[in-house]
Amino acid sequence: MEERHVILTYRLDRATIQELCAQLEPDLMSPIRQPTGIPPLVQVLSVLHFFASGSFQTTVAISSGMSQPMFSKVLSRVLSALLKYMRSYIVFPEVEDLPTVKGDFYALGRIPNIIGAIDGTHVALVPPSRSEQVYRKNYHSMNVQMVCLADQYISHVNDKFPGSVHDAYIMRNSSIPYVMGQLQRHRVWLIGDSGYPNLSWLLTPVRNPRTRAEERYNEAHGRTRRVIERTFGLLKARFRCLHMTGGSLLYSPKKVCQIIVACCMLHNLALRHQVPFLQEDGPDGGVVAAVEPVVSEEEEAEEDDIDNRNTVIQQYFQ
């Protein structure tokens, strides 16, 4: 296969796929986990193609030379092997990285001390029949909280909550308040939309700006926060199984969450290896920019600490 076709089919280039296979091979070759004789490379390629295409298992299985029941086993096996390494693929910035991270965000919107953009994105699934309403907002889904850096690297994923749960509740019941509390002596912030409360470590927009300084702050806030929407767009365009056009994932919520985290890991791996995002109908050989998704309006959260935001506005936007 030509390198371009490899990337179009599997979303990673040849060298990155080989590195991934080398890492996962000990788990995929285990006699207990791998009784079928399917080579690790074939297992990894079939799962990558499934993530990339969003096709049904049967279609992917046929193209990989195996039955649908066998592909189902391979999917579980590869997910289990991959998720063992989650903490080395999805990493929140260390203290020594903060100056670089803040500088990258400052270049987006000229707000200082930002180290992440936070938001939730919905991934469609077919819900369990006994708890169908819990998963429904506009459609049945998991509401997945993510934090990204200025280069679209995903630094945090919380995949524990169904689609009906509000973003602010998910944030308060994640590790983010603890992590950001530990970093407060470094005077750093996350940036989020009006669905979140304004906190000492989380900046949200001014809902009804009354001064030119507040308007300038909102403009800068929008330019900076937009990176999380671009990240969602790129993630779902790269791995169509997460996108509505790929249909709803036909798995249990637990396995859907495993698939989401695995795709986030592979997204970061692609960024780390500078694998371009290619699309069949893209111009100039297929390189295209991911389109930002249409995001439904969120309920507005109560503001908890507007003094912190007012200080930022007075210091940097007067």
PDB file of C-alpha atoms in Angstrom:
ATOM      1  CA  MET A   1       0.000   0.000   0.000  1.00  0.00           C
ATOM      2  CA  GLU A   2       1.125   3.544  -0.692  1.00  0.00           C
ATOM      3  CA  GLU A   3       1.755   5.566   2.467  1.00  0.00           C
ATOM      4  CA  ARG A   4      -1.183   7.866   1.710  1.00  0.00           C
ATOM      5  CA  HIS A   5      -3.533   4.896   1.399  1.00  0.00           C
ATOM      6  CA  VAL A   6      -2.203   3.447   4.671  1.00  0.00           C
ATOM      7  CA  ILE A   7      -3.086   6.708   6.452  1.00  0.00           C
ATOM      8  CA  LEU A   8      -6.496   6.929   4.782  1.00  0.00           C
ATOM      9  CA  THR A   9      -7.353   3.364   5.827  1.00  0.00           C
ATOM     10  CA  TYR A  10      -5.858   3.210   9.313  1.00  0.00           C
ATOM     11  CA  ARG A  11      -5.344   6.904  10.311  1.00  0.00           C
ATOM     12  CA  LEU A  12      -1.720   6.182  11.242  1.00  0.00           C
ATOM     13  CA  ASP A  13       1.327   5.904   9.019  1.00  0.00           C
ATOM     14  CA  ARG A  14       3.304   2.717   8.509  1.00  0.00           C
ATOM     15  CA  ALA A  15       6.055   3.503  11.032  1.00  0.00           C
ATOM     16  CA  THR A  16       3.571   4.454  13.768  1.00  0.00           C
ATOM     17  CA  ILE A  17       1.531   1.285  13.199  1.00  0.00           C
ATOM     18  CA  GLN A  18       4.688  -0.806  13.505  1.00  0.00           C
ATOM     19  CA  GLU A  19       5.582   0.951  16.764  1.00  0.00           C
ATOM     20  CA  LEU A  20       2.074   0.362  18.118  1.00  0.00           C
ATOM     21  CA  CYS A  21       2.170  -3.324  17.155  1.00  0.00           C
ATOM     22  CA  ALA A  22       5.534  -3.780  18.851  1.00  0.00           C
ATOM     23  CA  GLN A  23       4.105  -2.313  22.048  1.00  0.00           C
ATOM     24  CA  LEU A  24       0.943  -4.450  22.016  1.00  0.00           C
ATOM     25  CA  GLU A  25       2.434  -7.677  20.664  1.00  0.00           C
ATOM     26  CA  PRO A  26       3.205  -9.313  24.059  1.00  0.00           C
ATOM     27  CA  ASP A  27      -0.484  -9.093  25.015  1.00  0.00           C
ATOM     28  CA  LEU A  28      -1.802 -10.049  21.606  1.00  0.00           C
ATOM     29  CA  MET A  29       0.511 -13.095  21.329  1.00  0.00           C
ATOM     30  CA  SER A  30      -0.389 -14.574  24.730  1.00  0.00           C
ATOM     31  CA  PRO A  31      -1.618 -18.188  24.329  1.00  0.00           C
ATOM     32  CA  ILE A  32      -4.542 -17.405  26.640  1.00  0.00           C
ATOM     33  CA  ARG A  33      -5.595 -14.231  24.848  1.00  0.00           C
ATOM     34  CA  GLN A  34      -4.607 -15.328  21.322  1.00  0.00           C
ATOM     35  CA  PRO A  35      -5.674 -18.902  20.636  1.00  0.00           C
ATOM     36  CA  THR A  36      -6.658 -18.284  17.013  1.00  0.00           C
ATOM     37  CA  GLY A  37      -3.267 -17.737  15.401  1.00  0.00           C
ATOM     38  CA  ILE A  38      -4.243 -14.303  14.008  1.00  0.00           C
ATOM     39  CA  PRO A  39      -1.011 -12.265  13.831  1.00  0.00           C
ATOM     40  CA  PRO A  40      -0.853  -9.158  16.062  1.00  0.00           C
ATOM     41  CA  LEU A  41      -0.447  -6.927  13.000  1.00  0.00           C
ATOM     42  CA  VAL A  42      -3.720  -8.213  11.514  1.00  0.00           C
ATOM     43  CA  GLN A  43      -5.494  -7.720  14.841  1.00  0.00           C
ATOM     44  CA  VAL A  44      -4.271  -4.130  15.170  1.00  0.00           C
ATOM     45  CA  LEU A  45      -4.984  -3.239  11.541  1.00  0.00           C
ATOM     46  CA  SER A  46      -8.536  -4.607  11.702  1.00  0.00           C
ATOM     47  CA  VAL A  47      -9.322  -2.557  14.821  1.00  0.00           C
ATOM     48  CA  LEU A  48      -7.706   0.597  13.394  1.00  0.00           C
ATOM     49  CA  HIS A  49      -9.811   0.193  10.244  1.00  0.00           C
ATOM     50  CA  PHE A  50     -12.940  -0.233  12.354  1.00  0.00           C
ATOM     51  CA  PHE A  51     -12.182   2.956  14.308  1.00  0.00           C
ATOM     52  CA  ALA A  52     -11.326   4.888  11.135  1.00  0.00           C
ATOM     53  CA  SER A  53     -14.265   3.812   8.988  1.00  0.00           C
ATOM     54  CA  GLY A  54     -17.103   3.488  11.483  1.00  0.00           C
ATOM     55  CA  SER A  55     -18.257   0.465   9.476  1.00  0.00           C
ATOM     56  CA  PHE A  56     -20.171  -2.484  10.855  1.00  0.00           C
ATOM     57  CA  GLN A  57     -18.152  -5.307  12.360  1.00  0.00           C
ATOM     58  CA  THR A  58     -19.126  -7.658   9.540  1.00  0.00           C
ATOM     59  CA  THR A  59     -17.722  -5.325   6.875  1.00  0.00           C
ATOM     60  CA  VAL A  60     -14.439  -4.845   8.731  1.00  0.00           C
ATOM     61  CA  ALA A  61     -14.175  -8.554   9.490  1.00  0.00           C
ATOM     62  CA  ILE A  62     -14.564  -9.524   5.832  1.00  0.00           C
ATOM     63  CA  SER A  63     -11.903  -7.040   4.744  1.00  0.00           C
ATOM     64  CA  SER A  64      -9.586  -8.432   7.445  1.00  0.00           C
ATOM     65  CA  GLY A  65     -10.156 -12.081   6.495  1.00  0.00           C
ATOM     66  CA  MET A  66     -11.979 -13.204   9.621  1.00  0.00           C
ATOM     67  CA  SER A  67     -15.513 -13.895  10.800  1.00  0.00           C
ATOM     68  CA  GLN A  68     -17.608 -11.301  12.599  1.00  0.00           C
ATOM     69  CA  PRO A  69     -17.554 -13.251  15.903  1.00  0.00           C
ATOM     70  CA  MET A  70     -13.764 -13.510  15.640  1.00  0.00           C
ATOM     71  CA  PHE A  71     -13.434  -9.778  14.969  1.00  0.00           C
ATOM     72  CA  SER A  72     -15.556  -9.099  18.060  1.00  0.00           C
ATOM     73  CA  LYS A  73     -13.028 -11.082  20.126  1.00  0.00           C
ATOM     74  CA  VAL A  74     -10.121  -9.299  18.444  1.00  0.00           C
ATOM     75  CA  LEU A  75     -11.673  -5.901  19.201  1.00  0.00           C
ATOM     76  CA  SER A  76     -11.956  -6.745  22.898  1.00  0.00           C
ATOM     77  CA  ARG A  77      -8.407  -8.106  22.931  1.00  0.00           C
ATOM     78  CA  VAL A  78      -6.850  -5.049  21.264  1.00  0.00           C
ATOM     79  CA  LEU A  79      -8.841  -2.635  23.438  1.00  0.00           C
ATOM     80  CA  SER A  80      -7.678  -4.419  26.580  1.00  0.00           C
ATOM     81  CA  ALA A  81      -4.054  -4.372  25.431  1.00  0.00           C
ATOM     82  CA  LEU A  82      -4.159  -0.725  24.355  1.00  0.00           C
ATOM     83  CA  LEU A  83      -5.891   0.615  27.466  1.00  0.00           C
ATOM     84  CA  LYS A  84      -3.111  -0.759  29.679  1.00  0.00           C
ATOM     85  CA  TYR A  85      -0.999   2.132  28.359  1.00  0.00           C
ATOM     86  CA  MET A  86      -3.585   4.892  28.724  1.00  0.00           C
ATOM     87  CA  ARG A  87      -1.590   6.860  31.302  1.00  0.00           C
ATOM     88  CA  SER A  88       1.365   7.128  28.959  1.00  0.00           C
ATOM     89  CA  TYR A  89      -0.786   8.353  26.042  1.00  0.00           C
ATOM     90  CA  ILE A  90      -3.133  10.791  27.815  1.00  0.00           C
ATOM     91  CA  VAL A  91      -1.083  12.946  30.166  1.00  0.00           C
ATOM     92  CA  PHE A  92      -1.908  16.217  31.941  1.00  0.00           C
ATOM     93  CA  PRO A  93       0.905  18.810  31.715  1.00  0.00           C
ATOM     94  CA  GLU A  94       3.661  18.439  34.297  1.00  0.00           C
ATOM     95  CA  VAL A  95       4.857  21.495  36.218  1.00  0.00           C
ATOM     96  CA  GLU A  96       7.997  21.775  34.080  1.00  0.00           C
ATOM     97  CA  ASP A  97       5.822  21.890  30.937  1.00  0.00           C
ATOM     98  CA  LEU A  98       3.566  24.727  32.118  1.00  0.00           C
ATOM     99  CA  PRO A  99       5.540  27.659  30.624  1.00  0.00           C
ATOM    100  CA  THR A 100       5.434  26.104  27.141  1.00  0.00           C
ATOM    101  CA  VAL A 101       1.743  25.155  27.454  1.00  0.00           C
ATOM    102  CA  LYS A 102       0.811  28.662  28.641  1.00  0.00           C
ATOM    103  CA  GLY A 103       2.782  30.239  25.804  1.00  0.00           C
ATOM    104  CA  ASP A 104       1.009  28.107  23.197  1.00  0.00           C
ATOM    105  CA  PHE A 105      -2.414  29.096  24.549  1.00  0.00           C
ATOM    106  CA  TYR A 106      -1.434  32.769  24.799  1.00  0.00           C
ATOM    107  CA  ALA A 107      -0.690  32.714  21.074  1.00  0.00           C
ATOM    108  CA  LEU A 108      -4.305  31.675  20.391  1.00  0.00           C
ATOM    109  CA  GLY A 109      -6.148  34.497  22.149  1.00  0.00           C
ATOM    110  CA  ARG A 110      -3.687  36.446  24.302  1.00  0.00           C
ATOM    111  CA  ILE A 111      -5.114  35.255  27.620  1.00  0.00           C
ATOM    112  CA  PRO A 112      -2.225  34.415  29.951  1.00  0.00           C
ATOM    113  CA  ASN A 113      -1.757  31.327  32.130  1.00  0.00           C
ATOM    114  CA  ILE A 114      -4.197  28.998  30.314  1.00  0.00           C
ATOM    115  CA  ILE A 115      -3.115  25.339  30.409  1.00  0.00           C
ATOM    116  CA  GLY A 116      -6.180  23.633  28.930  1.00  0.00           C
ATOM    117  CA  ALA A 117      -9.570  24.027  27.261  1.00  0.00           C
ATOM    118  CA  ILE A 118     -12.365  21.906  28.738  1.00  0.00           C
ATOM    119  CA  ASP A 119     -15.687  20.779  27.256  1.00  0.00           C
ATOM    120  CA  GLY A 120     -17.899  17.749  26.745  1.00  0.00           C
ATOM    121  CA  THR A 121     -18.715  15.975  23.511  1.00  0.00           C
ATOM    122  CA  HIS A 122     -21.456  13.425  22.849  1.00  0.00           C
ATOM    123  CA  VAL A 123     -20.786  10.025  21.277  1.00  0.00           C
ATOM    124  CA  ALA A 124     -23.911   8.215  20.081  1.00  0.00           C
ATOM    125  CA  LEU A 125     -24.737   4.722  21.303  1.00  0.00           C
ATOM    126  CA  VAL A 126     -27.639   2.309  21.477  1.00  0.00           C
ATOM    127  CA  PRO A 127     -28.594   2.467  25.175  1.00  0.00           C
ATOM    128  CA  PRO A 128     -29.461  -0.391  27.510  1.00  0.00           C
ATOM    129  CA  SER A 129     -33.229  -0.800  27.424  1.00  0.00           C
ATOM    130  CA  ARG A 130     -33.629  -0.611  31.215  1.00  0.00           C
ATOM    131  CA  SER A 131     -31.907   2.791  31.504  1.00  0.00           C
ATOM    132  CA  GLU A 132     -32.694   4.296  28.113  1.00  0.00           C
ATOM    133  CA  GLN A 133     -33.647   7.794  29.379  1.00  0.00           C
ATOM    134  CA  VAL A 134     -30.401   8.237  31.313  1.00  0.00           C
ATOM    135  CA  TYR A 135     -28.467   8.226  28.050  1.00  0.00           C
ATOM    136  CA  ARG A 136     -30.726  10.660  26.198  1.00  0.00           C
ATOM    137  CA  LYS A 137     -30.196  14.381  25.678  1.00  0.00           C
ATOM    138  CA  ASN A 138     -30.767  15.299  22.024  1.00  0.00           C
ATOM    139  CA  TYR A 139     -30.003  11.647  21.230  1.00  0.00           C
ATOM    140  CA  HIS A 140     -28.723   8.631  23.149  1.00  0.00           C
ATOM    141  CA  SER A 141     -25.067   9.124  23.953  1.00  0.00           C
ATOM    142  CA  MET A 142     -22.165   9.185  26.359  1.00  0.00           C
ATOM    143  CA  ASN A 143     -21.185  12.716  27.401  1.00  0.00           C
ATOM    144  CA  VAL A 144     -17.386  12.619  27.427  1.00  0.00           C
ATOM    145  CA  GLN A 145     -15.426  15.395  29.139  1.00  0.00           C
ATOM    146  CA  MET A 146     -12.065  16.259  27.642  1.00  0.00           C
ATOM    147  CA  VAL A 147      -9.315  18.784  28.211  1.00  0.00           C
ATOM    148  CA  CYS A 148      -6.995  19.645  25.335  1.00  0.00           C
ATOM    149  CA  LEU A 149      -3.837  21.664  24.799  1.00  0.00           C
ATOM    150  CA  ALA A 150      -3.329  24.383  22.194  1.00  0.00           C
ATOM    151  CA  ASP A 151      -1.979  21.829  19.694  1.00  0.00           C
ATOM    152  CA  GLN A 152      -5.155  19.664  20.071  1.00  0.00           C
ATOM    153  CA  TYR A 153      -3.395  17.051  22.219  1.00  0.00           C
ATOM    154  CA  ILE A 154      -5.961  15.505  24.601  1.00  0.00           C
ATOM    155  CA  SER A 155      -4.643  15.763  28.163  1.00  0.00           C
ATOM    156  CA  HIS A 156      -7.666  14.436  30.078  1.00  0.00           C
ATOM    157  CA  VAL A 157     -10.684  12.207  29.352  1.00  0.00           C
ATOM    158  CA  ASN A 158     -13.632  11.452  31.642  1.00  0.00           C
ATOM    159  CA  ASP A 159     -15.879   8.831  30.028  1.00  0.00           C
ATOM    160  CA  LYS A 160     -18.060   7.823  32.988  1.00  0.00           C
ATOM    161  CA  PHE A 161     -21.308   9.730  32.406  1.00  0.00           C
ATOM    162  CA  PRO A 162     -24.312   9.245  30.089  1.00  0.00           C
ATOM    163  CA  GLY A 163     -25.616  11.891  27.714  1.00  0.00           C
ATOM    164  CA  SER A 164     -28.255  13.358  30.035  1.00  0.00           C
ATOM    165  CA  VAL A 165     -25.661  14.522  32.588  1.00  0.00           C
ATOM    166  CA  HIS A 166     -24.649  18.197  32.476  1.00  0.00           C
ATOM    167  CA  ASP A 167     -21.051  19.226  31.747  1.00  0.00           C
ATOM    168  CA  ALA A 168     -20.642  21.091  35.051  1.00  0.00           C
ATOM    169  CA  TYR A 169     -21.685  18.020  37.062  1.00  0.00           C
ATOM    170  CA  ILE A 170     -19.227  15.839  35.156  1.00  0.00           C
ATOM    171  CA  MET A 171     -16.423  18.313  35.794  1.00  0.00           C
ATOM    172  CA  ARG A 172     -17.141  18.517  39.534  1.00  0.00           C
ATOM    173  CA  ASN A 173     -17.125  14.708  39.759  1.00  0.00           C
ATOM    174  CA  SER A 174     -13.890  14.213  37.860  1.00  0.00           C
ATOM    175  CA  SER A 175     -10.245  14.452  38.880  1.00  0.00           C
ATOM    176  CA  ILE A 176      -9.964  17.948  37.365  1.00  0.00           C
ATOM    177  CA  PRO A 177     -10.829  19.960  40.534  1.00  0.00           C
ATOM    178  CA  TYR A 178      -8.154  18.071  42.482  1.00  0.00           C
ATOM    179  CA  VAL A 179      -5.527  18.365  39.721  1.00  0.00           C
ATOM    180  CA  MET A 180      -6.139  22.085  39.238  1.00  0.00           C
ATOM    181  CA  GLY A 181      -6.201  22.654  42.982  1.00  0.00           C
ATOM    182  CA  GLN A 182      -2.720  21.148  43.187  1.00  0.00           C
ATOM    183  CA  LEU A 183      -1.527  23.571  40.498  1.00  0.00           C
ATOM    184  CA  GLN A 184      -3.031  26.758  41.937  1.00  0.00           C
ATOM    185  CA  ARG A 185       0.259  27.978  43.357  1.00  0.00           C
ATOM    186  CA  HIS A 186       1.363  28.293  39.726  1.00  0.00           C
ATOM    187  CA  ARG A 187      -1.619  30.599  38.945  1.00  0.00           C
ATOM    188  CA  VAL A 188      -2.954  28.657  35.991  1.00  0.00           C
ATOM    189  CA  TRP A 189      -6.461  28.283  34.545  1.00  0.00           C
ATOM    190  CA  LEU A 190      -8.586  26.130  32.336  1.00  0.00           C
ATOM    191  CA  ILE A 191     -10.973  27.793  29.906  1.00  0.00           C
ATOM    192  CA  GLY A 192     -14.551  26.640  29.346  1.00  0.00           C
ATOM    193  CA  ASP A 193     -17.927  27.747  28.007  1.00  0.00           C
ATOM    194  CA  SER A 194     -20.911  29.086  29.961  1.00  0.00           C
ATOM    195  CA  GLY A 195     -22.011  25.552  30.808  1.00  0.00           C
ATOM    196  CA  TYR A 196     -19.341  25.605  33.517  1.00  0.00           C
ATOM    197  CA  PRO A 197     -19.134  27.647  36.721  1.00  0.00           C
ATOM    198  CA  ASN A 198     -16.539  30.403  36.912  1.00  0.00           C
ATOM    199  CA  LEU A 199     -13.963  29.183  39.445  1.00  0.00           C
ATOM    200  CA  SER A 200     -10.574  30.264  40.747  1.00  0.00           C
ATOM    201  CA  TRP A 201      -9.012  27.905  38.176  1.00  0.00           C
ATOM    202  CA  LEU A 202     -11.671  27.977  35.418  1.00  0.00           C
ATOM    203  CA  LEU A 203     -12.449  31.005  33.238  1.00  0.00           C
ATOM    204  CA  THR A 204     -15.810  31.275  31.474  1.00  0.00           C
ATOM    205  CA  PRO A 205     -17.207  34.045  29.230  1.00  0.00           C
ATOM    206  CA  VAL A 206     -19.114  37.067  30.539  1.00  0.00           C
ATOM    207  CA  ARG A 207     -22.747  36.370  29.693  1.00  0.00           C
ATOM    208  CA  ASN A 208     -23.869  39.979  29.290  1.00  0.00           C
ATOM    209  CA  PRO A 209     -20.794  42.128  28.694  1.00  0.00           C
ATOM    210  CA  ARG A 210     -21.339  45.765  29.653  1.00  0.00           C
ATOM    211  CA  THR A 211     -17.921  47.273  28.961  1.00  0.00           C
ATOM    212  CA  ARG A 212     -15.500  47.247  26.078  1.00  0.00           C
ATOM    213  CA  ALA A 213     -13.000  45.409  28.303  1.00  0.00           C
ATOM    214  CA  GLU A 214     -15.514  42.607  28.891  1.00  0.00           C
ATOM    215  CA  GLU A 215     -16.193  42.429  25.156  1.00  0.00           C
ATOM    216  CA  ARG A 216     -12.464  42.186  24.420  1.00  0.00           C
ATOM    217  CA  TYR A 217     -12.167  39.454  27.048  1.00  0.00           C
ATOM    218  CA  ASN A 218     -15.052  37.498  25.498  1.00  0.00           C
ATOM    219  CA  GLU A 219     -13.486  37.785  22.039  1.00  0.00           C
ATOM    220  CA  ALA A 220     -10.159  36.516  23.354  1.00  0.00           C
ATOM    221  CA  HIS A 221     -11.943  33.802  25.319  1.00  0.00           C
ATOM    222  CA  GLY A 222     -13.740  32.596  22.190  1.00  0.00           C
ATOM    223  CA  ARG A 223     -10.544  32.473  20.121  1.00  0.00           C
ATOM    224  CA  THR A 224      -8.813  30.476  22.837  1.00  0.00           C
ATOM    225  CA  ARG A 225     -11.628  28.076  23.712  1.00  0.00           C
ATOM    226  CA  ARG A 226     -12.317  27.207  20.091  1.00  0.00           C
ATOM    227  CA  VAL A 227      -9.402  24.784  20.125  1.00  0.00           C
ATOM    228  CA  ILE A 228     -11.458  22.209  22.057  1.00  0.00           C
ATOM    229  CA  GLU A 229     -14.152  22.249  19.355  1.00  0.00           C
ATOM    230  CA  ARG A 230     -11.480  21.835  16.684  1.00  0.00           C
ATOM    231  CA  THR A 231     -10.084  18.927  18.693  1.00  0.00           C
ATOM    232  CA  PHE A 232     -13.486  17.222  18.815  1.00  0.00           C
ATOM    233  CA  GLY A 233     -13.889  17.826  15.088  1.00  0.00           C
ATOM    234  CA  LEU A 234     -10.496  16.317  14.268  1.00  0.00           C
ATOM    235  CA  LEU A 235     -10.956  13.355  16.634  1.00  0.00           C
ATOM    236  CA  LYS A 236     -14.342  12.428  15.146  1.00  0.00           C
ATOM    237  CA  ALA A 237     -13.240  13.034  11.566  1.00  0.00           C
ATOM    238  CA  ARG A 238     -10.153  10.883  12.071  1.00  0.00           C
ATOM    239  CA  PHE A 239     -12.097   8.098  13.812  1.00  0.00           C
ATOM    240  CA  ARG A 240     -15.522   7.969  12.188  1.00  0.00           C
ATOM    241  CA  CYS A 241     -16.808   5.400  14.665  1.00  0.00           C
ATOM    242  CA  LEU A 242     -17.245   8.334  17.098  1.00  0.00           C
ATOM    243  CA  HIS A 243     -19.096  10.534  14.595  1.00  0.00           C
ATOM    244  CA  MET A 244     -22.852  10.580  14.077  1.00  0.00           C
ATOM    245  CA  THR A 245     -22.353   9.809  10.383  1.00  0.00           C
ATOM    246  CA  GLY A 246     -20.861   6.480  11.456  1.00  0.00           C
ATOM    247  CA  GLY A 247     -24.111   5.663  13.254  1.00  0.00           C
ATOM    248  CA  SER A 248     -24.568   4.776  16.905  1.00  0.00           C
ATOM    249  CA  LEU A 249     -22.060   2.413  18.488  1.00  0.00           C
ATOM    250  CA  LEU A 250     -23.769  -0.952  19.001  1.00  0.00           C
ATOM    251  CA  TYR A 251     -22.019  -1.885  22.232  1.00  0.00           C
ATOM    252  CA  SER A 252     -22.513  -1.729  25.962  1.00  0.00           C
ATOM    253  CA  PRO A 253     -21.754   1.660  27.539  1.00  0.00           C
ATOM    254  CA  LYS A 254     -18.602   0.158  29.083  1.00  0.00           C
ATOM    255  CA  LYS A 255     -17.220  -0.930  25.704  1.00  0.00           C
ATOM    256  CA  VAL A 256     -18.266   2.355  24.079  1.00  0.00           C
ATOM    257  CA  CYS A 257     -16.201   4.165  26.708  1.00  0.00           C
ATOM    258  CA  GLN A 258     -13.244   1.884  26.010  1.00  0.00           C
ATOM    259  CA  ILE A 259     -13.503   2.691  22.297  1.00  0.00           C
ATOM    260  CA  ILE A 260     -13.662   6.441  22.997  1.00  0.00           C
ATOM    261  CA  VAL A 261     -10.557   6.377  25.202  1.00  0.00           C
ATOM    262  CA  ALA A 262      -8.684   4.195  22.714  1.00  0.00           C
ATOM    263  CA  CYS A 263      -9.457   6.665  19.909  1.00  0.00           C
ATOM    264  CA  CYS A 264      -8.233   9.549  22.097  1.00  0.00           C
ATOM    265  CA  MET A 265      -4.992   7.653  22.703  1.00  0.00           C
ATOM    266  CA  LEU A 266      -4.527   7.031  18.989  1.00  0.00           C
ATOM    267  CA  HIS A 267      -5.355  10.682  18.238  1.00  0.00           C
ATOM    268  CA  ASN A 268      -2.498  11.721  20.546  1.00  0.00           C
ATOM    269  CA  LEU A 269      -0.218   9.116  18.982  1.00  0.00           C
ATOM    270  CA  ALA A 270      -0.952  10.553  15.527  1.00  0.00           C
ATOM    271  CA  LEU A 271      -0.162  14.068  16.763  1.00  0.00           C
ATOM    272  CA  ARG A 272       3.049  12.895  18.446  1.00  0.00           C
ATOM    273  CA  HIS A 273       4.227  11.343  15.170  1.00  0.00           C
ATOM    274  CA  GLN A 274       2.889  14.242  13.068  1.00  0.00           C
ATOM    275  CA  VAL A 275       0.679  11.942  10.992  1.00  0.00           C
ATOM    276  CA  PRO A 276      -1.399  14.178   8.689  1.00  0.00           C
ATOM    277  CA  PHE A 277      -5.161  13.925   8.665  1.00  0.00           C
ATOM    278  CA  LEU A 278      -6.173  12.762   5.189  1.00  0.00           C
ATOM    279  CA  GLN A 279      -9.579  12.448   3.610  1.00  0.00           C
ATOM    280  CA  GLU A 280     -10.525  10.892   0.289  1.00  0.00           C
ATOM    281  CA  ASP A 281     -12.156  14.030  -1.129  1.00  0.00           C
ATOM    282  CA  GLY A 282      -9.730  16.535   0.368  1.00  0.00           C
ATOM    283  CA  PRO A 283      -7.820  18.962  -1.902  1.00  0.00           C
ATOM    284  CA  ASP A 284      -4.074  18.778  -2.545  1.00  0.00           C
ATOM    285  CA  GLY A 285      -3.646  15.074  -2.049  1.00  0.00           C
ATOM    286  CA  GLY A 286      -6.302  14.733   0.609  1.00  0.00           C
ATOM    287  CA  VAL A 287      -4.994  16.976   3.384  1.00  0.00           C
ATOM    288  CA  VAL A 288      -7.956  18.784   4.921  1.00  0.00           C
ATOM    289  CA  ALA A 289      -8.770  20.671   8.083  1.00  0.00           C
ATOM    290  CA  ALA A 290     -11.329  19.098  10.363  1.00  0.00           C
ATOM    291  CA  VAL A 291     -14.644  20.932  10.320  1.00  0.00           C
ATOM    292  CA  GLU A 292     -15.847  22.142  13.686  1.00  0.00           C
ATOM    293  CA  PRO A 293     -18.974  20.242  14.745  1.00  0.00           C
ATOM    294  CA  VAL A 294     -22.277  21.932  15.394  1.00  0.00           C
ATOM    295  CA  VAL A 295     -22.585  22.094  19.174  1.00  0.00           C
ATOM    296  CA  SER A 296     -25.960  22.270  20.867  1.00  0.00           C
ATOM    297  CA  GLU A 297     -26.503  24.967  23.496  1.00  0.00           C
ATOM    298  CA  GLU A 298     -25.662  23.982  27.039  1.00  0.00           C
ATOM    299  CA  GLU A 299     -27.577  24.960  30.141  1.00  0.00           C
ATOM    300  CA  GLU A 300     -25.905  27.839  31.893  1.00  0.00           C
ATOM    301  CA  ALA A 301     -24.194  27.017  35.170  1.00  0.00           C
ATOM    302  CA  GLU A 302     -24.208  29.269  38.181  1.00  0.00           C
ATOM    303  CA  GLU A 303     -21.132  31.432  38.526  1.00  0.00           C
ATOM    304  CA  ASP A 304     -19.195  30.725  41.722  1.00  0.00           C
ATOM    305  CA  ASP A 305     -16.180  33.033  41.617  1.00  0.00           C
ATOM    306  CA  ILE A 306     -16.447  36.025  39.301  1.00  0.00           C
ATOM    307  CA  ASP A 307     -13.790  38.000  41.208  1.00  0.00           C
ATOM    308  CA  ASN A 308     -11.087  35.889  39.624  1.00  0.00           C
ATOM    309  CA  ARG A 309     -12.391  36.616  36.129  1.00  0.00           C
ATOM    310  CA  ASN A 310     -12.842  40.318  36.894  1.00  0.00           C
ATOM    311  CA  THR A 311      -9.198  40.485  37.948  1.00  0.00           C
ATOM    312  CA  VAL A 312      -8.140  38.964  34.617  1.00  0.00           C
ATOM    313  CA  ILE A 313     -10.317  41.456  32.708  1.00  0.00           C
ATOM    314  CA  GLN A 314      -8.963  44.440  34.647  1.00  0.00           C
ATOM    315  CA  GLN A 315      -5.328  43.393  34.319  1.00  0.00           C
ATOM    316  CA  TYR A 316      -5.263  42.352  30.664  1.00  0.00           C
ATOM    317  CA  PHE A 317      -8.267  43.784  28.775  1.00  0.00           C
ATOM    318  CA  GLN A 318      -8.852  47.339  30.040  1.00  0.00           C
TER     319      GLN A 318
END
